[in-house]
Amino acid sequence: MTTTIEITKANTSKIQDVDFENLTFGKVFTDHMFECEFKNGSWQTPKIVPYGPLTIDPSARVFHYGQAVFEGMKAYKDDHNDVWLFRPEENLRRINKSAKRLAIPEFPEDIFMDSLKTLLEIDKDWVKPGFGNSLYIRPFVIATDPAIAASPALEYKFFIICSPAQSYYSGDVRVLVAEKFSRSANGGVGYAKAAGNYAAQFYPTSLANEEGFQQIIWTDADTHEFLEEAGTMNVFFRIDDTLITAPTSDRILDGITRKSIIQIAEDAAMKVEVRPITVTEIKAAAKNGSLKEIFGSGTAAVVSPISAFAHKDEVFEIPKQDPSFASIFKEKLLNIQYNKSEDPYGWRQPII
Ligand SMILES: *Cc1c(COP(=O)(O)O)cnc(C)c1O
C-alpha cells in the first residue's frame, strides 16, 4: 500500500447495540467512515474518522444544484472470515465517469482502493458471515464550497460509508411500464450515478405504488417504446430460452451485475441478445406464452424477479419458472462473491 491515510479511531464501538438479525436496509452504519477533501485544485490527505454528522455551509452547491455522485458496492465474508469485494475497480471506474459528467474532479484510483480496503479492515467485524449477509458500501462525492453560483464548485468531499445488510426477499415485484415519465434522455445523465436521477424517480414511482406496482420499467423518453431499466436496476427479459437486455447508452446505466450476468450466460452457451427490446415485443411474447421471465439486476438484490407488468391498462402475469434463469444467475454470482466457487474471471478481490 502506498497511500498515507490519517486514521482516527472511534473511542467505543456501536457494534454490540446492533441487531444483525433485524436490519433495515441503509439505516445502521459502521464505526468509521472515509473522507477526503478536494481544494486548491487537488485531493488532500485521505482520512478515516469516526462515523458522524457533517458540518457543511448551507450555500454548498450540493444542496442547490445537486452536484453529487455516488456508488453502491458490497463486501462479503466467507466461511474462513476472509472479506471479499466484487469487481471493485468497476465501481471506481464508474464513479469517475459519473464525476466527469457532473463536472466533479476525478478521484485517484490507488487512493480509492487503498482507502476502501483500509476502512474495511478496520470495520471488518461489521461484515457478518453467512450467505446473504454483506456490508453495503456507499462511496459518494459532494460539492461543498460555500457559494451558490451556478457553476462547478471548487471544493468537494469524497466519502465512503458502510452499512451492514441482509439479503431481503422483495416479494412479488409488479411493475408498470412508463408511458409518460422518463428517468433519462439522450445526452442526459442516465448513465451516471448522479444523485438527482434518483430524486426524479420518487414521484412517478410513488404514483405507481398507489396503483399497486412496486416499480417502474423505464422506457425511452422519445417514444416510450424501448424498455430500458427497472426501477434502479438493469432489466433482462427471457423469451423462450433467449436472454435479452438493452445495450447500454447515455440513457442506461452500465451495471456491473448486468455485465457479469451477460458474461456468465455467454460462457454457459446460453442464447444472449444485447439489443433494443420493445414494449410491443414483450406484450406479444406475454400473449403467446414465450415470455418466460423478466428480472432486474443490481448490487443490492443481485437479481429481482418481476411477476407481472402493466402497460396501458393491460396487466400481464408472468408464470413462475423452476428453475428460473434469475435464480441460476443469482446462485452463480453469490457463489463467486462469497468465495464458495471457483472464480474463473478474477472478479473476487480480498481486502488485504
Ligand atoms: C446502480 C444502478 C444499476 C445497477 O448497477 P450495479 O453495478 O449492477 O449495481 C442499474 N441501474 C441504475 C439506474 C443504477 O443506479
Short mmCIF file of N, CA and C and ligand atoms in Angstrom, two decimals, residues 70-72 91 94 183 190 192-193 198 201 229 231-234 253-258 297-300, ligand 1:
data_model
loop_
_atom_site.label_atom_id
_atom_site.label_comp_id
_atom_site.label_asym_id
_atom_site.label_seq_id
_atom_site.Cartn_x
_atom_site.Cartn_y
_atom_site.Cartn_z
N PHE A 70 -22.59 9.04 -6.70
CA PHE A 70 -22.35 8.00 -5.69
C PHE A 70 -22.10 6.66 -6.35
N GLU A 71 -21.79 5.67 -5.53
CA GLU A 71 -21.63 4.29 -5.98
C GLU A 71 -22.32 3.37 -5.00
N GLY A 72 -22.51 2.13 -5.39
CA GLY A 72 -23.06 1.12 -4.49
C GLY A 72 -22.29 -0.17 -4.71
N ASN A 91 -16.46 -0.18 -9.97
CA ASN A 91 -17.14 0.91 -9.27
C ASN A 91 -16.31 2.18 -9.29
N ARG A 94 -16.50 3.70 -12.63
CA ARG A 94 -17.82 4.30 -12.87
C ARG A 94 -18.03 5.57 -12.06
N ARG A 183 -36.76 8.55 -16.89
CA ARG A 183 -35.67 8.74 -15.94
C ARG A 183 -34.44 9.34 -16.59
N GLY A 190 -28.36 9.81 -17.52
CA GLY A 190 -28.89 8.49 -17.13
C GLY A 190 -27.82 7.46 -16.87
N ALA A 192 -24.99 7.99 -15.53
CA ALA A 192 -24.21 8.34 -14.33
C ALA A 192 -25.00 8.00 -13.08
N LYS A 193 -24.29 7.65 -12.00
CA LYS A 193 -24.98 7.52 -10.72
C LYS A 193 -24.98 8.91 -10.10
N TYR A 198 -32.17 9.87 -8.95
CA TYR A 198 -32.98 9.05 -8.04
C TYR A 198 -34.12 9.88 -7.48
N GLN A 201 -37.01 9.99 -9.74
CA GLN A 201 -37.80 8.76 -9.89
C GLN A 201 -38.85 8.61 -8.78
N GLU A 229 -34.75 0.23 -18.21
CA GLU A 229 -34.31 -0.20 -16.87
C GLU A 229 -35.55 -0.45 -16.01
N GLY A 231 -36.83 0.24 -12.32
CA GLY A 231 -36.53 0.96 -11.08
C GLY A 231 -35.11 1.47 -11.14
N THR A 232 -34.29 1.07 -10.17
CA THR A 232 -32.87 1.45 -10.20
C THR A 232 -32.02 0.24 -10.54
N MET A 233 -32.58 -0.65 -11.36
CA MET A 233 -31.83 -1.84 -11.78
C MET A 233 -31.83 -1.92 -13.30
N ASN A 234 -30.87 -2.66 -13.83
CA ASN A 234 -30.94 -3.00 -15.26
C ASN A 234 -32.02 -4.07 -15.41
N LEU A 253 -27.69 2.89 -17.35
CA LEU A 253 -26.52 2.71 -16.50
C LEU A 253 -25.83 1.37 -16.81
N ASP A 254 -24.51 1.43 -16.88
CA ASP A 254 -23.71 0.25 -17.21
C ASP A 254 -23.49 -0.58 -15.93
N GLY A 255 -24.48 -1.39 -15.59
CA GLY A 255 -24.46 -2.13 -14.32
C GLY A 255 -23.41 -3.23 -14.32
N ILE A 256 -22.76 -3.39 -13.18
CA ILE A 256 -21.73 -4.43 -13.04
C ILE A 256 -22.40 -5.80 -12.93
N THR A 257 -23.53 -5.86 -12.26
CA THR A 257 -24.28 -7.12 -12.19
C THR A 257 -24.75 -7.50 -13.59
N ARG A 258 -25.25 -6.53 -14.35
CA ARG A 258 -25.71 -6.78 -15.72
C ARG A 258 -24.61 -7.40 -16.55
N SER A 297 -31.49 -6.43 -12.36
CA SER A 297 -30.18 -6.82 -11.83
C SER A 297 -29.47 -5.61 -11.24
N GLY A 298 -28.86 -5.83 -10.07
CA GLY A 298 -28.14 -4.75 -9.41
C GLY A 298 -27.47 -5.27 -8.15
N THR A 299 -26.53 -4.52 -7.64
CA THR A 299 -25.74 -4.96 -6.49
C THR A 299 -26.59 -5.29 -5.26
N ALA A 300 -27.60 -4.48 -4.98
CA ALA A 300 -28.36 -4.64 -3.73
C ALA A 300 -29.03 -6.01 -3.64
C1 LIG B 1 -26.63 1.19 -9.70
C2 LIG B 1 -27.63 1.03 -10.80
C3 LIG B 1 -27.79 -0.17 -11.51
C4 LIG B 1 -27.09 -1.44 -11.14
O1 LIG B 1 -25.71 -1.38 -11.21
P1 LIG B 1 -24.82 -2.48 -10.49
O2 LIG B 1 -23.45 -2.09 -10.83
O3 LIG B 1 -25.21 -3.79 -11.05
O4 LIG B 1 -25.14 -2.40 -9.03
C5 LIG B 1 -28.68 -0.18 -12.58
N1 LIG B 1 -29.38 0.92 -12.92
C6 LIG B 1 -29.28 2.08 -12.23
C7 LIG B 1 -30.07 3.24 -12.67
C8 LIG B 1 -28.40 2.16 -11.15
O5 LIG B 1 -28.30 3.30 -10.47
#
